[in-house]
DNA sequence: CAAATAAAAGACTCTTTTATCTTAAATTAA
DNA sequence: TTAATTTAAGATAAAAGAGTCTTTTATTTG
């Protein structure tokens, strides 16, 4: 499992927001009900993205959360770092105790090739393409879970 | 985080066993104390590897667990599948609901390039090289955790 | 056979993640 | 200013992962 469920929720929410103009506030309630995610739980996750300056938020009527910059400028890397931290991109594949810069495990170097591909993908992929897929699923929710 | 802690324990145990002749029984107690892993917990993990025909086990005096085949023929892929299942190798990167063969998410195809590297690495890497690293760490346990 | 050894199995605890529910604070609008 | 709206914050609970402890079963040895 590459990312946590929370992180998945965050990514889907940003994809959802990419369907709106940048800076346009959308209530978290709308996001949570459209994506079938617990409202209060999503609130906490999106707070992490607000703290990371990926979203902006506004309380009160007409408020909600909004993209802080254009969707194309928000990468998977940004979202994963904000919610799951950097473990995926820097930690030891085998979770070996003592594997670090001083005494890297024998696989560290070889593994870096594979991880490099993962990093590159996450750093060069935004969520813009996901919006349409989510709409398709909403139209046919029983597809293949 | 790519693999679970349990999976890491399993991998380290097989690396440990690779220091013994194939088929030679080693008590789980020895493995657990040398690797600083809870004995009873490790017992359950190694049972998974026994069930997967990666290890063989023998009860009673002189018993323990042993490699069922030569260490070089046991890959990370085998161990991860046996303990964590195939999610890492087949699941949706973004854990999107409804992402599967029928309605793959837009990233599925691109992601497969990066995942292919991960799969290839795990399928072509055995744990033989880890034994020496573990010995180094045992000699200098305070290195860099 | 009896005792010692060691894996297997089961019950239980602790921690982290995920989820729910309630209250507080800020903002808007009438 | 009062009421409605909506994020923020806090407490609590359920589920899963990780770890501990006890009992059972199988095997070997004396």
GROMACS .gro file of C-alpha atoms (C1' of nucleotides) in nm:
model
  350
    1UNK     CA    1   0.000   0.000   0.000
    2UNK     CA    2   0.164   0.319  -0.114
    3UNK     CA    3  -0.054   0.582   0.050
    4UNK     CA    4  -0.293   0.599   0.347
    5UNK     CA    5  -0.668   0.613   0.311
    6UNK     CA    6  -0.659   0.969   0.443
    7UNK     CA    7  -0.419   1.062   0.167
    8UNK     CA    8  -0.646   0.908  -0.092
    9UNK     CA    9  -0.930   1.118   0.041
   10UNK     CA   10  -0.718   1.431   0.015
   11UNK     CA   11  -0.619   1.356  -0.342
   12UNK     CA   12  -0.977   1.287  -0.446
   13UNK     CA   13  -1.090   1.610  -0.283
   14UNK     CA   14  -0.834   1.817  -0.470
   15UNK     CA   15  -0.936   1.643  -0.792
   16UNK     CA   16  -1.295   1.734  -0.711
   17UNK     CA   17  -1.200   2.097  -0.650
   18UNK     CA   18  -1.015   2.107  -0.981
   19UNK     CA   19  -1.360   2.113  -1.144
   20UNK     CA   20  -1.412   2.461  -1.001
   21UNK     CA   21  -1.227   2.785  -1.076
   22UNK     CA   22  -0.920   2.836  -0.861
   23UNK     CA   23  -1.010   3.029  -0.545
   24UNK     CA   24  -1.380   2.942  -0.560
   25UNK     CA   25  -1.495   2.820  -0.220
   26UNK     CA   26  -1.677   2.486  -0.205
   27UNK     CA   27  -1.829   2.361   0.124
   28UNK     CA   28  -1.657   2.051   0.261
   29UNK     CA   29  -2.006   1.909   0.311
   30UNK     CA   30  -2.056   1.908  -0.068
   31UNK     CA   31  -1.723   1.735  -0.125
   32UNK     CA   32  -1.783   1.474   0.142
   33UNK     CA   33  -2.131   1.385   0.024
   34UNK     CA   34  -2.034   1.372  -0.344
   35UNK     CA   35  -1.727   1.159  -0.273
   36UNK     CA   36  -1.891   0.950   0.001
   37UNK     CA   37  -1.639   1.041   0.266
   38UNK     CA   38  -1.722   1.110   0.631
   39UNK     CA   39  -1.766   1.487   0.663
   40UNK     CA   40  -1.589   1.541   0.995
   41UNK     CA   41  -1.305   1.314   0.902
   42UNK     CA   42  -1.256   1.492   0.571
   43UNK     CA   43  -1.254   1.823   0.755
   44UNK     CA   44  -0.942   1.721   0.943
   45UNK     CA   45  -0.767   1.597   0.632
   46UNK     CA   46  -0.838   1.912   0.436
   47UNK     CA   47  -0.708   2.113   0.730
   48UNK     CA   48  -0.371   1.951   0.665
   49UNK     CA   49  -0.386   2.071   0.306
   50UNK     CA   50  -0.482   2.418   0.423
   51UNK     CA   51  -0.188   2.418   0.665
   52UNK     CA   52   0.033   2.317   0.371
   53UNK     CA   53  -0.093   2.613   0.165
   54UNK     CA   54  -0.241   2.384  -0.096
   55UNK     CA   55  -0.595   2.491  -0.008
   56UNK     CA   56  -0.738   2.807   0.140
   57UNK     CA   57  -1.045   2.804   0.362
   58UNK     CA   58  -1.320   3.043   0.465
   59UNK     CA   59  -1.572   3.006   0.745
   60UNK     CA   60  -1.931   3.112   0.741
   61UNK     CA   61  -2.194   3.137   0.473
   62UNK     CA   62  -2.048   3.118   0.125
   63UNK     CA   63  -1.733   2.970   0.268
   64UNK     CA   64  -1.564   2.637   0.221
   65UNK     CA   65  -1.228   2.531   0.084
   66UNK     CA   66  -1.068   2.630  -0.245
   67UNK     CA   67  -0.752   2.558  -0.439
   68UNK     CA   68  -0.476   2.798  -0.338
   69UNK     CA   69  -0.320   2.772  -0.685
   70UNK     CA   70  -0.416   2.627  -1.019
   71UNK     CA   71  -0.483   2.253  -1.013
   72UNK     CA   72  -0.213   2.179  -1.268
   73UNK     CA   73   0.043   2.319  -1.024
   74UNK     CA   74  -0.058   2.079  -0.745
   75UNK     CA   75   0.123   1.746  -0.775
   76UNK     CA   76   0.064   1.410  -0.613
   77UNK     CA   77   0.397   1.465  -0.442
   78UNK     CA   78   0.269   1.781  -0.274
   79UNK     CA   79  -0.042   1.603  -0.148
   80UNK     CA   80   0.134   1.289  -0.026
   81UNK     CA   81   0.399   1.492   0.159
   82UNK     CA   82   0.130   1.707   0.322
   83UNK     CA   83  -0.077   1.414   0.447
   84UNK     CA   84   0.149   1.109   0.478
   85UNK     CA   85   0.484   1.279   0.519
   86UNK     CA   86   0.800   1.197   0.327
   87UNK     CA   87   0.840   0.834   0.428
   88UNK     CA   88   0.731   0.705   0.087
   89UNK     CA   89   0.997   0.910  -0.088
   90UNK     CA   90   1.286   0.879   0.153
   91UNK     CA   91   1.238   0.580   0.387
   92UNK     CA   92   1.402   0.238   0.360
   93UNK     CA   93   1.206   0.001   0.136
   94UNK     CA   94   1.250  -0.285   0.378
   95UNK     CA   95   1.202  -0.073   0.690
   96UNK     CA   96   1.530  -0.206   0.815
   97UNK     CA   97   1.642  -0.065   1.148
   98UNK     CA   98   1.960   0.131   1.101
   99UNK     CA   99   1.917   0.183   0.731
  100UNK     CA  100   2.004   0.542   0.662
  101UNK     CA  101   2.259   0.761   0.497
  102UNK     CA  102   2.546   0.638   0.715
  103UNK     CA  103   2.482   0.264   0.683
  104UNK     CA  104   2.248   0.216   0.388
  105UNK     CA  105   2.114  -0.132   0.343
  106UNK     CA  106   2.253  -0.328   0.045
  107UNK     CA  107   1.934  -0.266  -0.144
  108UNK     CA  108   1.925   0.103  -0.089
  109UNK     CA  109   2.114   0.192  -0.403
  110UNK     CA  110   1.939  -0.050  -0.636
  111UNK     CA  111   1.605   0.038  -0.490
  112UNK     CA  112   1.668   0.405  -0.562
  113UNK     CA  113   1.622   0.328  -0.931
  114UNK     CA  114   1.270   0.200  -0.875
  115UNK     CA  115   1.189   0.465  -0.622
  116UNK     CA  116   1.318   0.728  -0.860
  117UNK     CA  117   1.043   0.627  -1.100
  118UNK     CA  118   0.783   0.659  -0.827
  119UNK     CA  119   0.916   0.998  -0.722
  120UNK     CA  120   0.929   1.122  -1.078
  121UNK     CA  121   0.574   1.011  -1.142
  122UNK     CA  122   0.442   1.177  -0.828
  123UNK     CA  123   0.635   1.500  -0.889
  124UNK     CA  124   0.513   1.533  -1.248
  125UNK     CA  125   0.153   1.428  -1.209
  126UNK     CA  126  -0.128   1.661  -1.109
  127UNK     CA  127  -0.481   1.556  -1.031
  128UNK     CA  128  -0.648   1.736  -1.319
  129UNK     CA  129  -0.712   1.416  -1.510
  130UNK     CA  130  -0.899   1.253  -1.225
  131UNK     CA  131  -1.205   1.477  -1.231
  132UNK     CA  132  -1.353   1.316  -1.538
  133UNK     CA  133  -1.294   0.967  -1.406
  134UNK     CA  134  -1.482   1.050  -1.089
  135UNK     CA  135  -1.774   1.179  -1.292
  136UNK     CA  136  -1.783   0.854  -1.487
  137UNK     CA  137  -1.789   0.657  -1.165
  138UNK     CA  138  -2.065   0.873  -1.021
  139UNK     CA  139  -2.273   0.791  -1.327
  140UNK     CA  140  -2.205   0.420  -1.291
  141UNK     CA  141  -2.112   0.358  -0.929
  142UNK     CA  142  -2.144  -0.021  -0.946
  143UNK     CA  143  -1.864  -0.061  -1.199
  144UNK     CA  144  -1.592  -0.268  -1.036
  145UNK     CA  145  -1.490  -0.195  -0.683
  146UNK     CA  146   0.523   0.308   0.336
  147UNK     CA  147   0.560   0.020   0.097
  148UNK     CA  148   0.545  -0.279   0.327
  149UNK     CA  149   0.408  -0.356   0.674
  150UNK     CA  150   0.626  -0.395   0.978
  151UNK     CA  151   0.531  -0.763   0.987
  152UNK     CA  152   0.659  -0.799   0.633
  153UNK     CA  153   0.985  -0.632   0.726
  154UNK     CA  154   1.025  -0.881   1.009
  155UNK     CA  155   0.965  -1.169   0.771
  156UNK     CA  156   1.220  -1.041   0.523
  157UNK     CA  157   1.481  -0.991   0.793
  158UNK     CA  158   1.417  -1.340   0.925
  159UNK     CA  159   1.470  -1.499   0.585
  160UNK     CA  160   1.786  -1.295   0.541
  161UNK     CA  161   1.897  -1.427   0.880
  162UNK     CA  162   1.822  -1.784   0.778
  163UNK     CA  163   2.022  -1.736   0.459
  164UNK     CA  164   2.330  -1.749   0.679
  165UNK     CA  165   2.257  -2.117   0.746
  166UNK     CA  166   2.254  -2.412   0.507
  167UNK     CA  167   1.921  -2.465   0.337
  168UNK     CA  168   1.703  -2.703   0.538
  169UNK     CA  169   1.892  -2.647   0.864
  170UNK     CA  170   1.643  -2.579   1.143
  171UNK     CA  171   1.696  -2.267   1.352
  172UNK     CA  172   1.476  -2.198   1.658
  173UNK     CA  173   1.251  -1.894   1.617
  174UNK     CA  174   1.370  -1.790   1.962
  175UNK     CA  175   1.722  -1.744   1.825
  176UNK     CA  176   1.599  -1.539   1.532
  177UNK     CA  177   1.379  -1.320   1.748
  178UNK     CA  178   1.646  -1.246   2.005
  179UNK     CA  179   1.917  -1.178   1.748
  180UNK     CA  180   1.691  -0.950   1.543
  181UNK     CA  181   1.520  -0.792   1.845
  182UNK     CA  182   1.172  -0.895   1.741
  183UNK     CA  183   0.902  -1.019   1.977
  184UNK     CA  184   0.919  -1.400   1.978
  185UNK     CA  185   0.549  -1.476   1.980
  186UNK     CA  186   0.475  -1.216   1.721
  187UNK     CA  187   0.748  -1.345   1.494
  188UNK     CA  188   0.609  -1.695   1.535
  189UNK     CA  189   0.285  -1.587   1.370
  190UNK     CA  190   0.463  -1.414   1.085
  191UNK     CA  191   0.688  -1.709   1.010
  192UNK     CA  192   0.383  -1.934   1.011
  193UNK     CA  193   0.265  -1.737   0.709
  194UNK     CA  194   0.591  -1.811   0.535
  195UNK     CA  195   0.561  -2.177   0.626
  196UNK     CA  196   0.207  -2.183   0.487
  197UNK     CA  197   0.346  -2.027   0.168
  198UNK     CA  198   0.608  -2.304   0.139
  199UNK     CA  199   0.892  -2.057   0.175
  200UNK     CA  200   0.997  -2.203   0.508
  201UNK     CA  201   0.959  -2.547   0.660
  202UNK     CA  202   0.918  -2.600   1.032
  203UNK     CA  203   0.978  -2.873   1.285
  204UNK     CA  204   0.854  -2.892   1.643
  205UNK     CA  205   1.038  -3.029   1.940
  206UNK     CA  206   1.401  -3.042   2.035
  207UNK     CA  207   1.632  -2.966   1.747
  208UNK     CA  208   1.345  -2.810   1.561
  209UNK     CA  209   1.281  -2.461   1.437
  210UNK     CA  210   1.228  -2.310   1.095
  211UNK     CA  211   1.442  -2.353   0.786
  212UNK     CA  212   1.454  -2.231   0.429
  213UNK     CA  213   1.247  -2.456   0.205
  214UNK     CA  214   1.470  -2.372  -0.092
  215UNK     CA  215   1.796  -2.191  -0.150
  216UNK     CA  216   1.798  -1.830  -0.035
  217UNK     CA  217   1.883  -1.699  -0.383
  218UNK     CA  218   1.556  -1.847  -0.507
  219UNK     CA  219   1.345  -1.654  -0.254
  220UNK     CA  220   1.259  -1.308  -0.380
  221UNK     CA  221   1.123  -1.003  -0.206
  222UNK     CA  222   0.816  -1.051  -0.420
  223UNK     CA  223   0.755  -1.396  -0.272
  224UNK     CA  224   0.786  -1.263   0.082
  225UNK     CA  225   0.572  -0.953   0.032
  226UNK     CA  226   0.295  -1.154  -0.138
  227UNK     CA  227   0.300  -1.411   0.144
  228UNK     CA  228   0.274  -1.156   0.424
  229UNK     CA  229   0.115  -0.839   0.286
  230UNK     CA  230  -0.073  -0.984  -0.009
  231UNK     CA  231  -0.067  -0.852  -0.365
  232UNK     CA  232  -0.202  -0.502  -0.302
  233UNK     CA  233   0.139  -0.341  -0.355
  234UNK     CA  234   0.175  -0.501  -0.694
  235UNK     CA  235  -0.178  -0.481  -0.828
  236UNK     CA  236  -0.379  -0.222  -0.633
  237UNK     CA  237  -0.464   0.131  -0.745
  238UNK     CA  238  -0.191   0.380  -0.652
  239UNK     CA  239  -0.446   0.633  -0.536
  240UNK     CA  240  -0.675   0.376  -0.371
  241UNK     CA  241  -0.957   0.514  -0.579
  242UNK     CA  242  -1.289   0.337  -0.533
  243UNK     CA  243  -1.388   0.171  -0.857
  244UNK     CA  244  -1.041   0.170  -1.005
  245UNK     CA  245  -0.991  -0.169  -1.164
  246UNK     CA  246  -0.955  -0.341  -1.493
  247UNK     CA  247  -1.297  -0.231  -1.620
  248UNK     CA  248  -1.268   0.137  -1.531
  249UNK     CA  249  -0.902   0.208  -1.463
  250UNK     CA  250  -0.828   0.550  -1.324
  251UNK     CA  251  -0.654   0.793  -1.562
  252UNK     CA  252  -0.327   0.736  -1.383
  253UNK     CA  253  -0.341   0.362  -1.400
  254UNK     CA  254  -0.154   0.333  -1.726
  255UNK     CA  255   0.112   0.591  -1.653
  256UNK     CA  256   0.157   0.459  -1.306
  257UNK     CA  257   0.219   0.112  -1.440
  258UNK     CA  258   0.557   0.233  -1.567
  259UNK     CA  259   0.669   0.327  -1.219
  260UNK     CA  260   0.509   0.025  -1.061
  261UNK     CA  261   0.673  -0.195  -1.321
  262UNK     CA  262   1.009  -0.084  -1.183
  263UNK     CA  263   0.900  -0.171  -0.831
  264UNK     CA  264   0.771  -0.510  -0.940
  265UNK     CA  265   1.083  -0.586  -1.138
  266UNK     CA  266   1.302  -0.495  -0.846
  267UNK     CA  267   1.107  -0.713  -0.604
  268UNK     CA  268   1.089  -1.006  -0.845
  269UNK     CA  269   1.461  -1.003  -0.915
  270UNK     CA  270   1.599  -0.935  -0.570
  271UNK     CA  271   1.665  -1.202  -0.310
  272UNK     CA  272   1.763  -1.136   0.049
  273UNK     CA  273   2.108  -1.292   0.030
  274UNK     CA  274   2.281  -0.955   0.035
  275UNK     CA  275   2.115  -0.848   0.357
  276UNK     CA  276   2.287  -1.094   0.588
  277UNK     CA  277   2.615  -0.908   0.588
  278UNK     CA  278   2.446  -0.576   0.650
  279UNK     CA  279   2.269  -0.714   0.952
  280UNK     CA  280   2.599  -0.838   1.091
  281UNK     CA  281   2.748  -0.492   1.049
  282UNK     CA  282   2.458  -0.340   1.237
  283UNK     CA  283   2.484  -0.597   1.515
  284UNK     CA  284   2.846  -0.490   1.561
  285UNK     CA  285   2.749  -0.122   1.573
  286UNK     CA  286   2.383  -0.104   1.673
  287UNK     CA  287   2.382   0.268   1.744
  288UNK     CA  288   2.462   0.365   1.385
  289UNK     CA  289   2.173   0.572   1.252
  290UNK     CA  290   1.821   0.463   1.319
  291DC     C1'  291   0.721  -4.353   2.950
  292DA     C1'  292   0.865  -3.896   3.133
  293DA     C1'  293   1.082  -3.470   3.069
  294DA     C1'  294   1.246  -3.118   2.789
  295DT     C1'  295   1.210  -2.861   2.368
  296DA     C1'  296   0.995  -2.584   2.030
  297DA     C1'  297   0.620  -2.463   1.693
  298DA     C1'  298   0.110  -2.377   1.679
  299DA     C1'  299  -0.291  -2.173   1.851
  300DG     C1'  300  -0.571  -1.871   2.123
  301DA     C1'  301  -0.680  -1.486   2.433
  302DC     C1'  302  -0.569  -1.051   2.550
  303DT     C1'  303  -0.346  -0.563   2.550
  304DC     C1'  304  -0.162  -0.149   2.335
  305DT     C1'  305  -0.112   0.174   1.956
  306DT     C1'  306  -0.235   0.385   1.527
  307DT     C1'  307  -0.559   0.475   1.183
  308DT     C1'  308  -1.010   0.565   1.057
  309DA     C1'  309  -1.460   0.729   1.177
  310DT     C1'  310  -1.832   0.963   1.454
  311DC     C1'  311  -2.027   1.306   1.744
  312DT     C1'  312  -2.034   1.746   1.998
  313DT     C1'  313  -1.896   2.208   2.086
  314DA     C1'  314  -1.656   2.642   1.968
  315DA     C1'  315  -1.522   3.015   1.672
  316DA     C1'  316  -1.555   3.290   1.265
  317DT     C1'  317  -1.810   3.485   0.886
  318DT     C1'  318  -2.210   3.634   0.631
  319DA     C1'  319  -2.669   3.808   0.573
  320DA     C1'  320  -3.110   3.968   0.717
  321DT     C1'  321  -2.760   4.228   1.653
  322DT     C1'  322  -2.950   3.798   1.575
  323DA     C1'  323  -2.967   3.386   1.309
  324DA     C1'  324  -2.773   3.093   0.979
  325DT     C1'  325  -2.373   2.897   0.780
  326DT     C1'  326  -1.942   2.675   0.775
  327DT     C1'  327  -1.458   2.575   0.927
  328DA     C1'  328  -1.193   2.448   1.351
  329DA     C1'  329  -1.123   2.190   1.749
  330DG     C1'  330  -1.201   1.835   2.090
  331DA     C1'  331  -1.374   1.408   2.282
  332DT     C1'  332  -1.500   0.949   2.199
  333DA     C1'  333  -1.539   0.507   1.954
  334DA     C1'  334  -1.452   0.138   1.617
  335DA     C1'  335  -1.116  -0.123   1.336
  336DA     C1'  336  -0.674  -0.276   1.213
  337DG     C1'  337  -0.192  -0.346   1.309
  338DA     C1'  338   0.149  -0.465   1.640
  339DG     C1'  339   0.292  -0.684   2.054
  340DT     C1'  340   0.242  -0.989   2.491
  341DC     C1'  341   0.114  -1.387   2.749
  342DT     C1'  342  -0.072  -1.857   2.821
  343DT     C1'  343  -0.197  -2.306   2.670
  344DT     C1'  344  -0.176  -2.684   2.346
  345DT     C1'  345   0.040  -3.002   2.035
  346DA     C1'  346   0.416  -3.235   1.829
  347DT     C1'  347   0.889  -3.404   1.854
  348DT     C1'  348   1.316  -3.553   2.053
  349DT     C1'  349   1.596  -3.735   2.416
  350DG     C1'  350   1.700  -3.978   2.827
   0.00000   0.00000   0.00000
